[in-house]
Amino acid sequence: MNFKDKVVIVTGGGQGIGRCIAQTFASKGAKVVIAEIDDEAGLENEEYIRKNGGEALFVHTDVALEEDVKNMVNKTIETYGKIDILINNAGIGSGGTIYTILSQ
Ligand SMILES: NC(=O)c1ccc[n+]([C@@H]2O[C@H](COP(=O)([O-])OP(=O)(O)OC[C@H]3O[C@@H](n4cnc5c(N)ncnc54)[C@H](O)[C@@H]3O)[C@@H](O)[C@H]2O)c1
């Protein structure tokens, strides 16, 4: 599929599944916003995508903070003028049994 000039926000786009999603959209022509709480990971993926000929913008974002999300959306609109796709990927997982997870 071709995502040329589509604007895609990937929350948690610095590492893991989100990192791969961001790189894949960028490789298909999308402009990718990496909305990530971990600055080092977000910047690293922004640089990786740009070095590989893609378009990416890292915006420090904690998706649990309304102010951060508003700022990230404003920066996306300022930079790319629109939003086409949101990949709501950010999250944390924890292992263990149902009992240990519920008691955390
Ligand atoms: N890996 C799995 O097997 C699996 C299974 C089911 C669901 N998931 C879900 O898929 C998503 C990605 O999983 P993953 O394995 O790639 O995880 P990961 O920990 O490798 O990556 C998650 C990314 O989200 C970022 N992040 C965490 N909290 C954030 C916040 N508040 N605001 C912005 N960014 C934040 C992290 O810094 C990290 O870069 C998660 O939501 C996870 O719960 C993963």
PDB file of C-alpha atoms and ligand atoms in Angstrom:
ATOM      1  CA  MET A   1       0.000   0.000   0.000  1.00  0.00           C
ATOM      2  CA  ASN A   2       1.067   3.558  -0.647  1.00  0.00           C
ATOM      3  CA  PHE A   3       0.752   6.102   2.174  1.00  0.00           C
ATOM      4  CA  LYS A   4       2.446   8.958   0.320  1.00  0.00           C
ATOM      5  CA  ASP A   5       1.899  12.228   2.182  1.00  0.00           C
ATOM      6  CA  LYS A   6      -0.469  10.670   4.712  1.00  0.00           C
ATOM      7  CA  VAL A   7       0.192  12.024   8.195  1.00  0.00           C
ATOM      8  CA  VAL A   8       0.388   9.244  10.769  1.00  0.00           C
ATOM      9  CA  ILE A   9       0.741   9.660  14.537  1.00  0.00           C
ATOM     10  CA  VAL A  10       2.232   6.652  16.318  1.00  0.00           C
ATOM     11  CA  THR A  11       2.039   6.849  20.109  1.00  0.00           C
ATOM     12  CA  GLY A  12       4.839   4.915  21.778  1.00  0.00           C
ATOM     13  CA  GLY A  13       6.639   5.083  18.439  1.00  0.00           C
ATOM     14  CA  GLY A  14      10.130   4.992  19.904  1.00  0.00           C
ATOM     15  CA  GLN A  15      10.461   1.323  20.758  1.00  0.00           C
ATOM     16  CA  GLY A  16       9.034  -2.119  20.141  1.00  0.00           C
ATOM     17  CA  ILE A  17       5.933  -2.522  18.014  1.00  0.00           C
ATOM     18  CA  GLY A  18       5.407   1.256  17.668  1.00  0.00           C
ATOM     19  CA  ARG A  19       8.969   1.728  16.413  1.00  0.00           C
ATOM     20  CA  CYS A  20       8.358  -0.827  13.657  1.00  0.00           C
ATOM     21  CA  ILE A  21       4.942   0.655  12.797  1.00  0.00           C
ATOM     22  CA  ALA A  22       6.477   4.135  12.458  1.00  0.00           C
ATOM     23  CA  GLN A  23       9.310   2.855  10.257  1.00  0.00           C
ATOM     24  CA  THR A  24       6.924   0.863   8.065  1.00  0.00           C
ATOM     25  CA  PHE A  25       4.571   3.799   7.456  1.00  0.00           C
ATOM     26  CA  ALA A  26       7.574   6.028   6.701  1.00  0.00           C
ATOM     27  CA  SER A  27       8.919   3.485   4.212  1.00  0.00           C
ATOM     28  CA  LYS A  28       5.540   3.659   2.420  1.00  0.00           C
ATOM     29  CA  GLY A  29       5.752   7.443   2.052  1.00  0.00           C
ATOM     30  CA  ALA A  30       3.905   8.640   5.165  1.00  0.00           C
ATOM     31  CA  LYS A  31       4.930  11.576   7.330  1.00  0.00           C
ATOM     32  CA  VAL A  32       5.212  10.041  10.767  1.00  0.00           C
ATOM     33  CA  VAL A  33       4.836  11.734  14.144  1.00  0.00           C
ATOM     34  CA  ILE A  34       6.551   9.750  16.890  1.00  0.00           C
ATOM     35  CA  ALA A  35       4.614  10.619  20.077  1.00  0.00           C
ATOM     36  CA  GLU A  36       6.845   9.083  22.711  1.00  0.00           C
ATOM     37  CA  ILE A  37       7.551   9.569  26.425  1.00  0.00           C
ATOM     38  CA  ASP A  38      11.149   8.302  26.139  1.00  0.00           C
ATOM     39  CA  ASP A  39      13.121  11.114  24.504  1.00  0.00           C
ATOM     40  CA  GLU A  40      16.170   9.003  23.669  1.00  0.00           C
ATOM     41  CA  ALA A  41      14.094   6.320  21.934  1.00  0.00           C
ATOM     42  CA  GLY A  42      11.902   8.855  20.122  1.00  0.00           C
ATOM     43  CA  LEU A  43      14.850  10.857  18.822  1.00  0.00           C
ATOM     44  CA  GLU A  44      16.700   7.700  17.791  1.00  0.00           C
ATOM     45  CA  ASN A  45      13.781   6.496  15.698  1.00  0.00           C
ATOM     46  CA  GLU A  46      13.239   9.954  14.182  1.00  0.00           C
ATOM     47  CA  GLU A  47      16.902   9.962  13.119  1.00  0.00           C
ATOM     48  CA  TYR A  48      16.706   6.377  11.823  1.00  0.00           C
ATOM     49  CA  ILE A  49      13.698   7.170   9.637  1.00  0.00           C
ATOM     50  CA  ARG A  50      15.246  10.384   8.280  1.00  0.00           C
ATOM     51  CA  LYS A  51      18.570   8.647   7.517  1.00  0.00           C
ATOM     52  CA  ASN A  52      16.619   6.092   5.523  1.00  0.00           C
ATOM     53  CA  GLY A  53      14.931   8.746   3.402  1.00  0.00           C
ATOM     54  CA  GLY A  54      11.683   9.032   5.347  1.00  0.00           C
ATOM     55  CA  GLU A  55       9.903  11.912   7.008  1.00  0.00           C
ATOM     56  CA  ALA A  56       9.511  11.850  10.784  1.00  0.00           C
ATOM     57  CA  LEU A  57       8.965  14.209  13.678  1.00  0.00           C
ATOM     58  CA  PHE A  58       9.530  13.258  17.306  1.00  0.00           C
ATOM     59  CA  VAL A  59       7.348  15.054  19.850  1.00  0.00           C
ATOM     60  CA  HIS A  60       7.855  14.327  23.546  1.00  0.00           C
ATOM     61  CA  THR A  61       4.453  13.064  24.698  1.00  0.00           C
ATOM     62  CA  ASP A  62       3.073  11.354  27.755  1.00  0.00           C
ATOM     63  CA  VAL A  63      -0.255  10.107  26.424  1.00  0.00           C
ATOM     64  CA  ALA A  64      -1.637  10.151  29.981  1.00  0.00           C
ATOM     65  CA  LEU A  65      -1.249  13.948  30.113  1.00  0.00           C
ATOM     66  CA  GLU A  66      -3.894  16.005  28.308  1.00  0.00           C
ATOM     67  CA  GLU A  67      -1.495  18.953  27.951  1.00  0.00           C
ATOM     68  CA  ASP A  68       1.153  16.774  26.244  1.00  0.00           C
ATOM     69  CA  VAL A  69      -1.412  15.320  23.840  1.00  0.00           C
ATOM     70  CA  LYS A  70      -2.743  18.782  22.908  1.00  0.00           C
ATOM     71  CA  ASN A  71       0.829  19.997  22.352  1.00  0.00           C
ATOM     72  CA  MET A  72       1.624  16.971  20.165  1.00  0.00           C
ATOM     73  CA  VAL A  73      -1.523  17.479  18.050  1.00  0.00           C
ATOM     74  CA  ASN A  74      -0.754  21.203  17.675  1.00  0.00           C
ATOM     75  CA  LYS A  75       2.849  20.451  16.587  1.00  0.00           C
ATOM     76  CA  THR A  76       1.554  17.889  14.088  1.00  0.00           C
ATOM     77  CA  ILE A  77      -0.857  20.391  12.541  1.00  0.00           C
ATOM     78  CA  GLU A  78       1.776  23.162  12.556  1.00  0.00           C
ATOM     79  CA  THR A  79       4.308  20.898  10.811  1.00  0.00           C
ATOM     80  CA  TYR A  80       2.209  18.772   8.458  1.00  0.00           C
ATOM     81  CA  GLY A  81      -1.156  20.558   8.307  1.00  0.00           C
ATOM     82  CA  LYS A  82      -3.393  17.567   9.014  1.00  0.00           C
ATOM     83  CA  ILE A  83      -3.784  14.169  10.688  1.00  0.00           C
ATOM     84  CA  ASP A  84      -4.847  11.138   8.649  1.00  0.00           C
ATOM     85  CA  ILE A  85      -4.157   8.147  10.875  1.00  0.00           C
ATOM     86  CA  LEU A  86      -3.675   7.607  14.625  1.00  0.00           C
ATOM     87  CA  ILE A  87      -1.967   4.446  15.836  1.00  0.00           C
ATOM     88  CA  ASN A  88      -2.831   4.312  19.522  1.00  0.00           C
ATOM     89  CA  ASN A  89      -0.004   1.984  20.511  1.00  0.00           C
ATOM     90  CA  ALA A  90       1.595   3.427  23.680  1.00  0.00           C
ATOM     91  CA  GLY A  91       1.196   1.297  26.732  1.00  0.00           C
ATOM     92  CA  ILE A  92       2.962  -0.769  29.303  1.00  0.00           C
ATOM     93  CA  GLY A  93       2.706  -4.455  29.890  1.00  0.00           C
ATOM     94  CA  SER A  94       3.479  -6.520  32.925  1.00  0.00           C
ATOM     95  CA  GLY A  95       3.904 -10.219  33.331  1.00  0.00           C
ATOM     96  CA  GLY A  96       2.721 -12.572  36.010  1.00  0.00           C
ATOM     97  CA  THR A  97      -0.411 -14.344  36.974  1.00  0.00           C
ATOM     98  CA  ILE A  98      -3.793 -12.615  37.038  1.00  0.00           C
ATOM     99  CA  TYR A  99      -3.409 -12.368  40.822  1.00  0.00           C
ATOM    100  CA  THR A 100      -0.010 -10.632  40.786  1.00  0.00           C
ATOM    101  CA  ILE A 101      -1.086  -8.249  37.975  1.00  0.00           C
ATOM    102  CA  LEU A 102      -4.261  -7.236  39.832  1.00  0.00           C
ATOM    103  CA  SER A 103      -2.322  -6.593  43.052  1.00  0.00           C
ATOM    104  CA  GLN A 104       0.167  -4.187  41.354  1.00  0.00           C
TER     105      GLN A 104
HETATM  106  N1  LIG B   1       4.456  -7.143  22.955  1.00  0.00           N
HETATM  107  C1  LIG B   1       3.345  -7.853  23.205  1.00  0.00           C
HETATM  108  O1  LIG B   1       3.362  -9.109  23.239  1.00  0.00           O
HETATM  109  C2  LIG B   1       2.027  -7.164  23.410  1.00  0.00           C
HETATM  110  C3  LIG B   1       0.883  -7.936  23.594  1.00  0.00           C
HETATM  111  C4  LIG B   1      -0.354  -7.309  23.755  1.00  0.00           C
HETATM  112  C5  LIG B   1      -0.418  -5.920  23.760  1.00  0.00           C
HETATM  113  N2  LIG B   1       0.707  -5.197  23.589  1.00  0.00           N
HETATM  114  C6  LIG B   1       0.589  -3.741  23.590  1.00  0.00           C
HETATM  115  O2  LIG B   1       1.166  -3.216  22.404  1.00  0.00           O
HETATM  116  C7  LIG B   1       1.754  -1.954  22.698  1.00  0.00           C
HETATM  117  C8  LIG B   1       3.236  -1.964  22.331  1.00  0.00           C
HETATM  118  O3  LIG B   1       3.876  -3.019  22.997  1.00  0.00           O
HETATM  119  P1  LIG B   1       5.457  -3.227  22.899  1.00  0.00           P
HETATM  120  O4  LIG B   1       5.716  -4.640  23.232  1.00  0.00           O
HETATM  121  O5  LIG B   1       5.961  -2.679  21.623  1.00  0.00           O
HETATM  122  O6  LIG B   1       5.932  -2.334  24.148  1.00  0.00           O
HETATM  123  P2  LIG B   1       7.314  -1.532  24.379  1.00  0.00           P
HETATM  124  O7  LIG B   1       7.440  -1.349  25.850  1.00  0.00           O
HETATM  125  O8  LIG B   1       8.434  -2.156  23.624  1.00  0.00           O
HETATM  126  O9  LIG B   1       7.023  -0.127  23.700  1.00  0.00           O
HETATM  127  C9  LIG B   1       6.035   0.738  24.222  1.00  0.00           C
HETATM  128  C10 LIG B   1       6.447   2.158  23.907  1.00  0.00           C
HETATM  129  O10 LIG B   1       5.458   3.031  24.475  1.00  0.00           O
HETATM  130  C11 LIG B   1       6.126   4.063  25.163  1.00  0.00           C
HETATM  131  N3  LIG B   1       5.254   4.568  26.219  1.00  0.00           N
HETATM  132  C12 LIG B   1       4.918   3.972  27.394  1.00  0.00           C
HETATM  133  N4  LIG B   1       4.113   4.754  28.107  1.00  0.00           N
HETATM  134  C13 LIG B   1       3.920   5.874  27.381  1.00  0.00           C
HETATM  135  C14 LIG B   1       3.179   7.062  27.594  1.00  0.00           C
HETATM  136  N5  LIG B   1       2.468   7.244  28.737  1.00  0.00           N
HETATM  137  N6  LIG B   1       3.170   8.005  26.633  1.00  0.00           N
HETATM  138  C15 LIG B   1       3.883   7.826  25.493  1.00  0.00           C
HETATM  139  N7  LIG B   1       4.623   6.738  25.238  1.00  0.00           N
HETATM  140  C16 LIG B   1       4.644   5.770  26.166  1.00  0.00           C
HETATM  141  C17 LIG B   1       7.391   3.425  25.706  1.00  0.00           C
HETATM  142  O11 LIG B   1       8.365   4.399  26.047  1.00  0.00           O
HETATM  143  C18 LIG B   1       7.784   2.551  24.535  1.00  0.00           C
HETATM  144  O12 LIG B   1       8.566   3.250  23.593  1.00  0.00           O
HETATM  145  C19 LIG B   1       1.536  -1.687  24.196  1.00  0.00           C
HETATM  146  O13 LIG B   1       0.388  -0.899  24.365  1.00  0.00           O
HETATM  147  C20 LIG B   1       1.332  -3.082  24.748  1.00  0.00           C
HETATM  148  O14 LIG B   1       0.577  -3.074  25.926  1.00  0.00           O
HETATM  149  C21 LIG B   1       1.923  -5.773  23.424  1.00  0.00           C
END
